[in-house]
Every structure is written in structure tokens, then in C-alpha cells.
Amino acid sequence: MKQDKKILFFDIETSLMTAVTFGIGKYNMLTHKHLLTKSKIICISYMFNEDKEPSHLMWDKDMDDKIMLEKFLKVYEKADVTIGQNHKRFDTRHINTRLCDHGLPPMSIVLMDDLLLAARGALYLPCYKLEYMLEYFGLPHKMSPSGLDLWIDIGIHNDRKRLVKEMVPYCDNDVSVLRPLYEKLAPYVKLKYNRAIAAGNPALCPSCGHDKLRMIGYRQSLSLGMRVQ
């Protein structure tokens, strides 16, 4: 596969929001008035198509994500296209929310391909979660998280040890498995990133960039013209 442009794979982990309540159950519905804290970004893992291993950024010792976001913006702006799992609805919206809160510049306009949306649009699977698609196609598996206690220890108790030893490797793994899934899905799903145009070679496959195309046949298309009475 021809590597023509800089493709950025990335994933984030966010902190819990804390709230106050008099009890639990259906009669204790929470609203925004119960919230005491905001959800922040704990860490960001990323890798470009030419990288062998993911890199990562973490919030600081005061659980502030501003400096981390400033650093990630510089990484993000180097990309020609981004690849993620549900990152159109989750990752990029969280990042933009935190950028807005800090008064930082917004994310630049970069072509984005979401594997979740692409798979839903072209494949018929019983589940489109990252873990299941990796299992279904026999690809390297997603690492299992430690449970809610990990987010409590890191996001509330500021446990830096668990952040470095457990959450960052978990986030790194989510990025590592994105690339083989992308390469597996690319020939079969509709992606916004046209690799033939990006490489300047119309003979390549527009989805995966492969040069071993085979001619199946011809398809007639309708042309618009003036109708004669």
C-alpha cells in the first residue's frame, strides 16, 4: 500500500464528572444543577501512518488539560487526514469543548474518516464497537479496561501511578489497533479520503491506495442533455 499522505490515528480518555444527589434510582434524576465538576481529557494517544509505536500526552499534575491540548494541536495540524473509532461524535467534540473552555484556537479543518460510521454504512455486523470488529476480523484485540475504579482513582484522587501504568497503555492500545482495522476495512467501505487523488495516480484504489486493481466491467451512467420536443 502506497503511503502518500500523513494519516493520524488518535484516541482520548476523559475524566468522570462528579455530581451531588440525595439518592439513586428513577426518582433521583440528575440535571446540570447537580454537577460539581467538568469532564476533562486525561490523556491523548496518537500515531502517524509511518510510526511504529503510539505516542501520548497526559494532563498535568494538577489535572489540568490545557498544556496537553496545546501540544496536541501542533501534532494534529501536521495531519492530512485523521482516522478514529467514533471520533466524529466523541473525541473531536470533547477536544473542541475543552479548547473552547481554555480559549485556545479550534481544531483546524482536517479530513476525517470515522471507522464506526464507515463500517455501519457499508457492512452488516451485529455490533460495530471497536472490540467486536477486531474480534470478528481476527485482528489484534483491544485491551480491556480495569473498570470504573480506574477512572475514579485517576480523575478524582489524582492517582498518577495508575494513570501512567494502566490508563495510558490502555489508550495507546486503542490507537495501535486502529491501523490494522483501517487497512482491513478500507477496500470495502466508503471513505472520504481518496488515496488515488492524494497520490496523484487515478489508477490506484481510492480507498486503500492499492495498485493491483482488476477490471470487472463497464457501468453505463446517465448524461443530462436537452430534451428535443
XYZ file of C-alpha atoms in Angstrom:
229
model
C 0.000 0.000 0.000
C 1.379 3.361 -1.010
C 1.860 5.737 1.940
C 1.117 9.076 0.309
C -0.084 11.496 2.993
C 0.221 11.848 6.741
C -2.585 9.851 8.344
C -3.120 10.489 12.046
C -4.718 7.858 14.289
C -5.708 9.127 17.727
C -7.842 8.373 20.773
C -8.634 10.117 24.052
C -9.679 9.198 27.579
C -11.902 11.573 29.517
C -12.485 12.084 33.227
C -15.702 11.494 35.132
C -17.965 14.341 36.170
C -18.853 14.486 39.856
C -22.384 15.286 40.975
C -24.427 15.518 44.188
C -27.654 13.634 44.801
C -29.931 12.654 47.699
C -30.204 9.100 46.428
C -30.176 6.764 43.456
C -32.885 5.247 41.274
C -35.523 6.551 38.889
C -36.795 9.181 41.336
C -33.420 10.868 41.584
C -32.840 12.112 38.064
C -29.752 14.268 37.753
C -29.674 17.599 35.915
C -26.903 20.096 35.163
C -27.600 21.711 38.554
C -26.242 18.608 40.301
C -22.863 18.709 38.526
C -19.836 19.854 40.527
C -17.028 19.298 38.010
C -16.437 19.269 34.258
C -15.303 16.338 32.182
C -11.698 16.904 31.088
C -9.327 14.999 28.843
C -6.961 12.811 30.833
C -4.713 11.605 28.009
C -4.396 11.541 24.228
C -2.632 8.768 22.331
C -1.708 9.152 18.679
C 0.430 7.812 15.859
C 1.026 8.659 12.217
C 0.926 6.035 9.474
C 4.731 5.837 9.393
C 5.129 5.443 13.180
C 5.852 2.051 14.726
C 4.502 2.843 18.187
C 1.947 5.327 19.563
C 2.956 8.475 21.409
C 0.870 10.030 24.168
C 0.188 13.181 26.134
C -1.252 13.493 29.653
C -2.839 16.213 31.741
C -0.540 17.826 34.274
C -0.091 17.079 37.975
C -2.932 19.468 38.807
C -5.272 17.555 36.449
C -5.294 20.472 34.001
C -5.521 19.528 30.307
C -4.612 22.913 28.760
C -0.907 22.333 28.057
C -1.634 18.846 26.736
C -4.184 20.252 24.301
C -1.785 22.941 23.105
C 0.778 20.239 22.327
C -1.760 18.028 20.580
C -2.915 20.872 18.336
C 0.620 21.062 16.915
C 0.513 17.324 16.217
C -2.981 17.473 14.739
C -2.092 20.268 12.318
C 0.539 18.049 10.682
C -2.110 15.558 9.550
C -3.714 15.372 6.120
C -6.432 13.011 7.357
C -7.439 11.590 10.745
C -8.696 8.078 11.444
C -10.563 7.077 14.575
C -13.359 4.993 16.048
C -16.416 7.125 16.823
C -14.139 10.171 16.945
C -16.558 12.322 14.961
C -19.130 12.229 17.777
C -16.837 11.655 20.767
C -13.126 12.503 20.522
C -13.170 15.644 18.383
C -16.222 17.086 20.151
C -14.576 16.590 23.547
C -11.354 18.165 22.314
C -13.168 21.151 20.815
C -15.162 21.616 24.037
C -12.005 21.748 26.124
C -10.270 24.059 23.608
C -13.242 26.408 23.820
C -13.177 26.306 27.629
C -9.477 27.234 27.674
C -9.859 29.897 24.984
C -7.461 28.032 22.688
C -7.696 28.025 18.877
C -10.147 25.476 17.441
C -9.009 22.339 15.688
C -8.051 23.082 12.099
C -10.177 21.619 9.325
C -8.647 18.229 8.562
C -10.288 15.468 6.525
C -11.786 12.977 8.982
C -12.720 9.321 8.495
C -14.631 7.584 11.277
C -14.332 3.795 11.093
C -17.519 3.319 13.103
C -19.600 5.343 10.633
C -17.831 3.851 7.608
C -18.463 0.280 8.777
C -22.111 0.997 9.592
C -22.630 2.434 6.124
C -21.151 -0.495 4.184
C -21.098 -3.645 6.332
C -23.758 -5.680 8.122
C -22.320 -6.577 11.509
C -24.213 -7.390 14.723
C -22.046 -4.863 16.566
C -19.803 -2.018 15.434
C -17.849 -1.499 18.629
C -14.089 -1.485 18.201
C -13.594 -4.575 20.356
C -16.095 -6.639 18.368
C -14.873 -5.609 14.905
C -11.314 -6.524 15.875
C -12.506 -9.900 17.125
C -14.722 -10.502 14.075
C -11.917 -9.861 11.574
C -9.276 -11.700 13.608
C -7.208 -8.600 14.293
C -5.140 -7.725 17.406
C -7.523 -7.298 20.297
C -8.427 -4.193 22.220
C -7.088 -4.139 25.793
C -9.771 -4.492 28.464
C -10.090 -1.536 30.862
C -9.647 -2.030 34.601
C -13.150 -0.812 35.465
C -14.744 2.323 36.839
C -12.373 2.379 39.810
C -9.536 3.308 37.436
C -11.352 6.488 36.365
C -12.226 7.275 39.989
C -8.641 6.868 41.186
C -7.212 8.971 38.346
C -9.921 11.589 37.828
C -10.886 12.173 41.461
C -7.937 11.022 43.572
C -5.281 12.070 41.027
C -3.501 8.718 41.075
C -0.558 9.399 38.747
C 0.785 5.876 39.150
C -2.349 4.249 37.740
C -2.504 6.902 35.028
C 0.953 6.003 33.727
C 0.806 2.241 34.272
C -2.794 1.482 33.317
C -4.733 4.223 31.545
C -2.040 5.445 29.150
C -1.225 1.884 27.931
C -4.972 1.300 27.505
C -5.280 4.443 25.369
C -2.105 3.566 23.422
C -3.542 0.150 22.633
C -6.743 1.676 21.262
C -4.617 3.618 18.773
C -2.386 0.659 17.874
C -5.349 -1.468 16.804
C -6.883 1.296 14.671
C -4.342 0.996 11.870
C -4.862 -2.728 11.087
C -8.634 -2.219 11.285
C -8.407 0.724 8.884
C -6.325 -1.299 6.427
C -8.798 -4.181 6.681
C -11.885 -2.042 6.120
C -10.541 0.438 3.551
C -11.243 -1.598 0.364
C -14.821 -2.366 1.456
C -16.174 0.847 2.970
C -16.721 4.344 1.671
C -14.062 6.715 2.979
C -13.853 10.465 2.464
C -10.097 10.298 1.954
C -9.427 9.470 -1.711
C -5.966 7.936 -1.790
C -5.819 7.877 -5.584
C -6.283 11.646 -5.782
C -3.928 12.230 -2.849
C -1.220 10.182 -4.572
C -1.867 11.813 -7.954
C -2.483 8.413 -9.559
C -6.069 7.679 -10.709
C -5.122 4.038 -11.334
C -4.914 3.370 -7.587
C -7.791 2.212 -5.439
C -9.373 5.400 -3.977
C -9.999 3.741 -0.599
C -6.861 1.747 0.189
C -4.344 3.043 -2.385
C -3.622 -0.421 -3.775
C -2.282 -0.600 -7.339
C -3.497 -4.153 -8.042
C -6.913 -3.302 -9.456
C -8.860 -5.628 -11.726
C -11.343 -4.644 -14.415
C -14.764 -6.097 -13.657
C -16.711 -4.480 -16.454
C -18.390 -1.280 -17.543
C -21.232 0.639 -15.998
C -23.358 2.984 -18.046
C -24.088 6.365 -16.494
C -26.812 8.789 -17.466
C -25.856 12.081 -19.065
C -28.011 15.154 -18.841
C -28.893 16.884 -22.082
C -31.589 18.975 -23.757
C -34.746 17.062 -24.453
C -35.992 17.573 -28.005
C -39.772 18.008 -28.419
